[in-house]
GROMACS .gro file of C-alpha atoms in nm:
model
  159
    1UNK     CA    1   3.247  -0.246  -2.360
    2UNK     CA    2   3.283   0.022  -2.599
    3UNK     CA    3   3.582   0.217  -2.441
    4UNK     CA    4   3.844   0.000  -2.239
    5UNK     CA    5   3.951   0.121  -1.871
    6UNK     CA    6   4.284   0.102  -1.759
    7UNK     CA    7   4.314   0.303  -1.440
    8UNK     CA    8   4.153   0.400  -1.169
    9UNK     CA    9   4.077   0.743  -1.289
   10UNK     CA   10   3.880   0.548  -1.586
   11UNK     CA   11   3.649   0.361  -1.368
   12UNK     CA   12   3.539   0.650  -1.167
   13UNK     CA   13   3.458   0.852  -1.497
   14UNK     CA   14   3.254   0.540  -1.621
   15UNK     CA   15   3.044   0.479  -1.341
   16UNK     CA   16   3.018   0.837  -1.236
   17UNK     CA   17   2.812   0.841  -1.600
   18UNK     CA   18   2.597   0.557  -1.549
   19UNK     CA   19   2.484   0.677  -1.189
   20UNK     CA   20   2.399   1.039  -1.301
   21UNK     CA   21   2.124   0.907  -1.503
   22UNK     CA   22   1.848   0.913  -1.353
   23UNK     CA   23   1.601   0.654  -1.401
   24UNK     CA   24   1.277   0.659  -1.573
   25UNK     CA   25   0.977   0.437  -1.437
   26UNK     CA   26   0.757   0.289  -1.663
   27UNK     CA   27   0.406   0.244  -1.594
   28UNK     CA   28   0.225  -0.114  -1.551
   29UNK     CA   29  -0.046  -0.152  -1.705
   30UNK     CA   30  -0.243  -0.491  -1.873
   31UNK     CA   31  -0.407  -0.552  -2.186
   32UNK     CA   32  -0.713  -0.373  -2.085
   33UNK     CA   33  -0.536  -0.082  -1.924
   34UNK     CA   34  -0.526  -0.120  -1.584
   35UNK     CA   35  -0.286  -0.159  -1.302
   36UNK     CA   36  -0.317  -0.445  -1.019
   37UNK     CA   37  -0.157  -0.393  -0.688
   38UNK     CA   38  -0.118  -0.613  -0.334
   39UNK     CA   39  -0.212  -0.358  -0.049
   40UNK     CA   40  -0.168  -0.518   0.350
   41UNK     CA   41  -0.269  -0.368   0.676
   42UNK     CA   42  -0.238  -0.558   1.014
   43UNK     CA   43  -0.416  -0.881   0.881
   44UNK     CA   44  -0.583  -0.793   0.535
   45UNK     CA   45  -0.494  -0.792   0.238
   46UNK     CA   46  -0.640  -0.644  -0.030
   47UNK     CA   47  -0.609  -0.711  -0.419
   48UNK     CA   48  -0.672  -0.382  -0.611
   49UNK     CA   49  -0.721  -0.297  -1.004
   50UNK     CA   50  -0.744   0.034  -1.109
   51UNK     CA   51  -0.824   0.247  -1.474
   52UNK     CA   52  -0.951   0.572  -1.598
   53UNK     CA   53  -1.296   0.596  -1.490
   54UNK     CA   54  -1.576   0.797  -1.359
   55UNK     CA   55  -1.500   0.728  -1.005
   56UNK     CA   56  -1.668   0.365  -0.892
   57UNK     CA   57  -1.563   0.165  -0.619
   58UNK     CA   58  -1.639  -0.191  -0.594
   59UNK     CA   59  -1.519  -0.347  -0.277
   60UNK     CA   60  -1.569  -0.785  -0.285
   61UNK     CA   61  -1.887  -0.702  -0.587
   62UNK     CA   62  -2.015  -0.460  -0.345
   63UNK     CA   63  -2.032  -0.048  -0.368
   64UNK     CA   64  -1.786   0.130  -0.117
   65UNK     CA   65  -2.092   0.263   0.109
   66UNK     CA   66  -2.216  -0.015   0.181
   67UNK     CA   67  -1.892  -0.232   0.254
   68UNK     CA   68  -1.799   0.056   0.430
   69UNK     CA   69  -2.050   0.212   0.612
   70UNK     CA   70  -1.859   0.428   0.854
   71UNK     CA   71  -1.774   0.783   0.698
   72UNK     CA   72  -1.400   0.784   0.840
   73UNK     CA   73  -1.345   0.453   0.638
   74UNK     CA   74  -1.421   0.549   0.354
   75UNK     CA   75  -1.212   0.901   0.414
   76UNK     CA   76  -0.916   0.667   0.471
   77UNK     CA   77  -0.980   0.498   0.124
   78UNK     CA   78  -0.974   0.776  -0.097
   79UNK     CA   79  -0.731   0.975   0.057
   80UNK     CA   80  -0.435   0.865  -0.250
   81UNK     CA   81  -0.671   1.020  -0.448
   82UNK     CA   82  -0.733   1.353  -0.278
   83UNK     CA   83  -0.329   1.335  -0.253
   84UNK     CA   84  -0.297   1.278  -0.642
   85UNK     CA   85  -0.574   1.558  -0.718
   86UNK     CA   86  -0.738   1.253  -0.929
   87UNK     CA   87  -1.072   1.200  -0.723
   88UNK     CA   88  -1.356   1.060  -0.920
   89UNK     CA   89  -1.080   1.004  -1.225
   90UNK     CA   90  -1.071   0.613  -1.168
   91UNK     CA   91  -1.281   0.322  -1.127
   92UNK     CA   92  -1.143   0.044  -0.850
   93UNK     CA   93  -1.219  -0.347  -0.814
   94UNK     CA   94  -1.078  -0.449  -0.521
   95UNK     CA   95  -1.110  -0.815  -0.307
   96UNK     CA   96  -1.002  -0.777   0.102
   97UNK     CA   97  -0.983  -1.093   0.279
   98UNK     CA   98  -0.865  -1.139   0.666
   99UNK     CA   99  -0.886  -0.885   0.940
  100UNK     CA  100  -1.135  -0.653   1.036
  101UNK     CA  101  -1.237  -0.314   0.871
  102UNK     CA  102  -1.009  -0.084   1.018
  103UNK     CA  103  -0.742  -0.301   0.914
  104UNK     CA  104  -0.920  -0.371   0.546
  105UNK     CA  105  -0.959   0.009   0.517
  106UNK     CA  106  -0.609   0.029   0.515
  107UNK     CA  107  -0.452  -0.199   0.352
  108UNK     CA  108  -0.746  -0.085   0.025
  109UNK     CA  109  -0.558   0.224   0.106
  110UNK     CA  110  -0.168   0.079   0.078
  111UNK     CA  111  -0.306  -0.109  -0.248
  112UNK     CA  112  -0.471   0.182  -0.405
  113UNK     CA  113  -0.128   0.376  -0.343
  114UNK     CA  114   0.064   0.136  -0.492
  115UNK     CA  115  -0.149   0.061  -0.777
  116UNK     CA  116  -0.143   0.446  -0.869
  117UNK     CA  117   0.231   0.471  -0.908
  118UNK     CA  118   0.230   0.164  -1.119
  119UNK     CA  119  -0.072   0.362  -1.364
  120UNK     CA  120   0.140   0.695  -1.327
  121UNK     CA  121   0.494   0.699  -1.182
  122UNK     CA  122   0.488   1.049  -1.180
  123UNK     CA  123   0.250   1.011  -0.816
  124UNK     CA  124   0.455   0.799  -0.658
  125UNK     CA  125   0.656   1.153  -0.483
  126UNK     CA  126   0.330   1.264  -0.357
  127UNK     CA  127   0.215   0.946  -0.204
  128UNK     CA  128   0.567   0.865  -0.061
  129UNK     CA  129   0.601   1.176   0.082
  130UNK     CA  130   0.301   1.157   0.301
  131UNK     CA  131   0.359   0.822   0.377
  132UNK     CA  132   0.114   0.588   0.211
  133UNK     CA  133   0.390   0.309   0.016
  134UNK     CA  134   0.494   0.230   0.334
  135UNK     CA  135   0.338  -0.097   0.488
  136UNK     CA  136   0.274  -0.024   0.835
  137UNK     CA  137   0.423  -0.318   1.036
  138UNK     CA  138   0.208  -0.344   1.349
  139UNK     CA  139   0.030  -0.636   1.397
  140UNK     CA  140  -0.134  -0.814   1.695
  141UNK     CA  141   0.090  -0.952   1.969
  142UNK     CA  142   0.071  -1.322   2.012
  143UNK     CA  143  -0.103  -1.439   2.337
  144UNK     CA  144   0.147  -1.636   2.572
  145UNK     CA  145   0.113  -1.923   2.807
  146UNK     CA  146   0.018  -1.844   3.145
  147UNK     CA  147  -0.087  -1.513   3.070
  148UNK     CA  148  -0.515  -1.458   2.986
  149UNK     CA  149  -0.412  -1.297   2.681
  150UNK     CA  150  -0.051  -1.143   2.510
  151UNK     CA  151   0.024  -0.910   2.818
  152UNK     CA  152  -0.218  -0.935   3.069
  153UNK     CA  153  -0.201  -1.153   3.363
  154UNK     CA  154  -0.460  -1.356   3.557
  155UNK     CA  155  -0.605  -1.182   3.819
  156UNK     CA  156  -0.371  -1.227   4.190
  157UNK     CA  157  -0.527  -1.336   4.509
  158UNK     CA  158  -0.349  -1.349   4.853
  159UNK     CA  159  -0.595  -1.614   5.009
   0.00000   0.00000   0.00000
Protein backbone atom coordinates (compact mmCIF):
# COMPACT_ATOMS: atom_id res chain seq x y z
CA UNK A 1 0.00 0.00 0.00
CA UNK A 2 1.36 3.16 -1.09
CA UNK A 3 0.05 5.51 1.74
CA UNK A 4 -0.37 3.86 5.31
CA UNK A 5 -3.84 4.39 7.28
CA UNK A 6 -3.92 5.00 10.74
CA UNK A 7 -7.41 6.15 11.66
CA UNK A 8 -10.61 5.85 10.91
CA UNK A 9 -10.87 9.04 9.03
CA UNK A 10 -8.03 7.36 6.65
CA UNK A 11 -9.97 4.37 5.72
CA UNK A 12 -13.05 6.17 4.76
CA UNK A 13 -10.95 8.58 2.43
CA UNK A 14 -9.31 5.38 0.85
CA UNK A 15 -12.19 3.45 0.03
CA UNK A 16 -14.41 6.39 -0.65
CA UNK A 17 -11.66 6.67 -3.79
CA UNK A 18 -11.72 3.26 -4.94
CA UNK A 19 -15.68 3.10 -5.00
CA UNK A 20 -16.10 6.42 -6.97
CA UNK A 21 -14.54 4.84 -9.88
CA UNK A 22 -16.64 3.63 -11.89
CA UNK A 23 -15.98 0.59 -13.73
CA UNK A 24 -15.27 0.03 -17.28
CA UNK A 25 -16.53 -3.30 -19.05
CA UNK A 26 -14.55 -4.79 -21.50
CA UNK A 27 -15.94 -6.50 -24.36
CA UNK A 28 -15.60 -10.45 -25.06
CA UNK A 29 -14.78 -11.28 -27.97
CA UNK A 30 -12.62 -14.59 -29.58
CA UNK A 31 -10.01 -14.90 -32.01
CA UNK A 32 -12.32 -14.49 -34.86
CA UNK A 33 -14.29 -11.67 -33.35
CA UNK A 34 -17.22 -12.82 -32.00
CA UNK A 35 -19.02 -13.11 -28.76
CA UNK A 36 -20.71 -16.53 -27.42
CA UNK A 37 -23.47 -16.37 -24.94
CA UNK A 38 -25.83 -19.13 -22.87
CA UNK A 39 -29.51 -17.81 -23.32
CA UNK A 40 -32.47 -20.12 -21.18
CA UNK A 41 -36.18 -19.88 -21.32
CA UNK A 42 -38.53 -22.36 -19.45
CA UNK A 43 -36.70 -25.55 -20.80
CA UNK A 44 -34.30 -24.42 -23.72
CA UNK A 45 -31.38 -23.39 -23.93
CA UNK A 46 -29.82 -21.84 -26.51
CA UNK A 47 -26.00 -21.38 -27.42
CA UNK A 48 -25.52 -18.10 -29.39
CA UNK A 49 -22.38 -16.50 -31.38
CA UNK A 50 -22.60 -13.29 -32.70
CA UNK A 51 -20.22 -10.69 -35.16
CA UNK A 52 -20.53 -7.82 -37.48
CA UNK A 53 -22.47 -8.97 -40.30
CA UNK A 54 -25.06 -8.35 -42.86
CA UNK A 55 -27.83 -9.62 -40.79
CA UNK A 56 -28.08 -13.75 -41.12
CA UNK A 57 -29.60 -15.93 -38.77
CA UNK A 58 -28.83 -19.49 -38.58
CA UNK A 59 -30.86 -21.32 -36.05
CA UNK A 60 -29.45 -25.46 -35.54
CA UNK A 61 -27.82 -24.97 -39.67
CA UNK A 62 -31.16 -23.77 -40.54
CA UNK A 63 -32.37 -19.99 -41.70
CA UNK A 64 -34.60 -18.21 -39.00
CA UNK A 65 -37.89 -18.52 -41.31
CA UNK A 66 -37.93 -21.64 -41.57
CA UNK A 67 -37.03 -22.77 -37.87
CA UNK A 68 -39.35 -20.28 -37.06
CA UNK A 69 -42.17 -20.11 -39.08
CA UNK A 70 -44.59 -18.12 -36.99
CA UNK A 71 -44.15 -14.21 -37.55
CA UNK A 72 -44.47 -13.36 -33.66
CA UNK A 73 -41.39 -15.72 -33.11
CA UNK A 74 -39.34 -14.37 -34.99
CA UNK A 75 -40.52 -10.64 -33.67
CA UNK A 76 -39.49 -11.97 -30.25
CA UNK A 77 -35.94 -12.86 -31.65
CA UNK A 78 -34.86 -9.76 -32.97
CA UNK A 79 -36.30 -7.53 -30.68
CA UNK A 80 -32.37 -6.83 -28.79
CA UNK A 81 -31.72 -5.68 -31.97
CA UNK A 82 -34.53 -3.25 -32.70
CA UNK A 83 -33.66 -2.19 -28.90
CA UNK A 84 -29.85 -1.65 -29.81
CA UNK A 85 -30.82 0.22 -33.24
CA UNK A 86 -28.31 -2.57 -34.76
CA UNK A 87 -30.87 -4.64 -36.98
CA UNK A 88 -29.35 -6.33 -39.93
CA UNK A 89 -25.69 -5.21 -38.34
CA UNK A 90 -24.86 -8.90 -37.19
CA UNK A 91 -24.80 -12.33 -38.31
CA UNK A 92 -26.02 -15.12 -35.46
CA UNK A 93 -25.22 -19.03 -35.16
CA UNK A 94 -27.17 -20.23 -32.63
CA UNK A 95 -27.96 -24.22 -31.37
CA UNK A 96 -31.51 -24.54 -29.06
CA UNK A 97 -32.00 -27.81 -27.57
CA UNK A 98 -35.05 -28.81 -25.05
CA UNK A 99 -38.44 -27.23 -24.87
CA UNK A 100 -40.74 -26.15 -27.33
CA UNK A 101 -40.64 -22.96 -29.59
CA UNK A 102 -42.15 -20.49 -27.53
CA UNK A 103 -39.79 -21.37 -24.96
CA UNK A 104 -36.69 -21.67 -27.69
CA UNK A 105 -37.80 -18.25 -29.01
CA UNK A 106 -36.94 -16.94 -25.87
CA UNK A 107 -34.29 -18.12 -24.48
CA UNK A 108 -32.48 -17.20 -28.54
CA UNK A 109 -33.76 -13.98 -27.25
CA UNK A 110 -32.01 -13.99 -23.46
CA UNK A 111 -28.79 -15.34 -25.42
CA UNK A 112 -28.77 -12.81 -28.12
CA UNK A 113 -29.09 -10.10 -25.22
CA UNK A 114 -26.44 -11.31 -23.44
CA UNK A 115 -24.16 -11.97 -26.20
CA UNK A 116 -24.60 -8.20 -27.32
CA UNK A 117 -23.37 -6.68 -24.10
CA UNK A 118 -20.43 -8.97 -24.15
CA UNK A 119 -19.66 -7.51 -28.18
CA UNK A 120 -20.57 -3.88 -26.88
CA UNK A 121 -20.97 -3.07 -23.16
CA UNK A 122 -22.18 0.11 -23.99
CA UNK A 123 -25.97 -1.91 -24.83
CA UNK A 124 -26.15 -3.59 -21.93
CA UNK A 125 -28.41 -0.14 -20.30
CA UNK A 126 -30.76 -0.48 -23.08
CA UNK A 127 -31.38 -4.13 -22.90
CA UNK A 128 -31.49 -4.10 -19.01
CA UNK A 129 -33.75 -1.50 -18.91
CA UNK A 130 -36.44 -3.18 -20.85
CA UNK A 131 -35.85 -6.25 -19.30
CA UNK A 132 -34.19 -8.76 -21.59
CA UNK A 133 -30.77 -9.94 -19.11
CA UNK A 134 -33.12 -11.12 -16.89
CA UNK A 135 -33.82 -15.00 -17.04
CA UNK A 136 -37.38 -15.39 -16.60
CA UNK A 137 -37.82 -18.11 -13.89
CA UNK A 138 -41.13 -19.81 -14.71
CA UNK A 139 -41.03 -23.17 -15.51
CA UNK A 140 -43.57 -26.06 -15.58
CA UNK A 141 -45.00 -27.28 -12.28
CA UNK A 142 -44.19 -30.83 -11.47
CA UNK A 143 -47.20 -33.27 -11.68
CA UNK A 144 -48.01 -34.85 -8.14
CA UNK A 145 -49.26 -38.17 -7.01
CA UNK A 146 -52.84 -38.59 -6.88
CA UNK A 147 -53.54 -35.71 -8.84
CA UNK A 148 -54.07 -36.37 -13.15
CA UNK A 149 -51.58 -33.81 -13.63
CA UNK A 150 -49.62 -30.82 -11.27
CA UNK A 151 -53.01 -29.21 -10.06
CA UNK A 152 -55.81 -30.84 -11.34
CA UNK A 153 -57.71 -33.51 -9.68
CA UNK A 154 -59.45 -36.67 -10.92
CA UNK A 155 -62.78 -36.20 -11.73
CA UNK A 156 -65.38 -36.78 -8.22
CA UNK A 157 -68.30 -39.07 -8.30
CA UNK A 158 -70.92 -39.48 -5.46
CA UNK A 159 -72.08 -43.07 -6.57
Amino acid sequence: MAEEIKSFEDLKDATATVADAPQKREPKRDAQGRSYATGRRKDAVARVWIKPGTGRIIVNGRELESYFPRPVLRMVINQPFVVTNTVNQFDVECTVKGGGLTGQSGALRHGLSRALTYFDPDMRRALKAVGFLTRDPRTVERKKYGRAKARRSFQFSKR
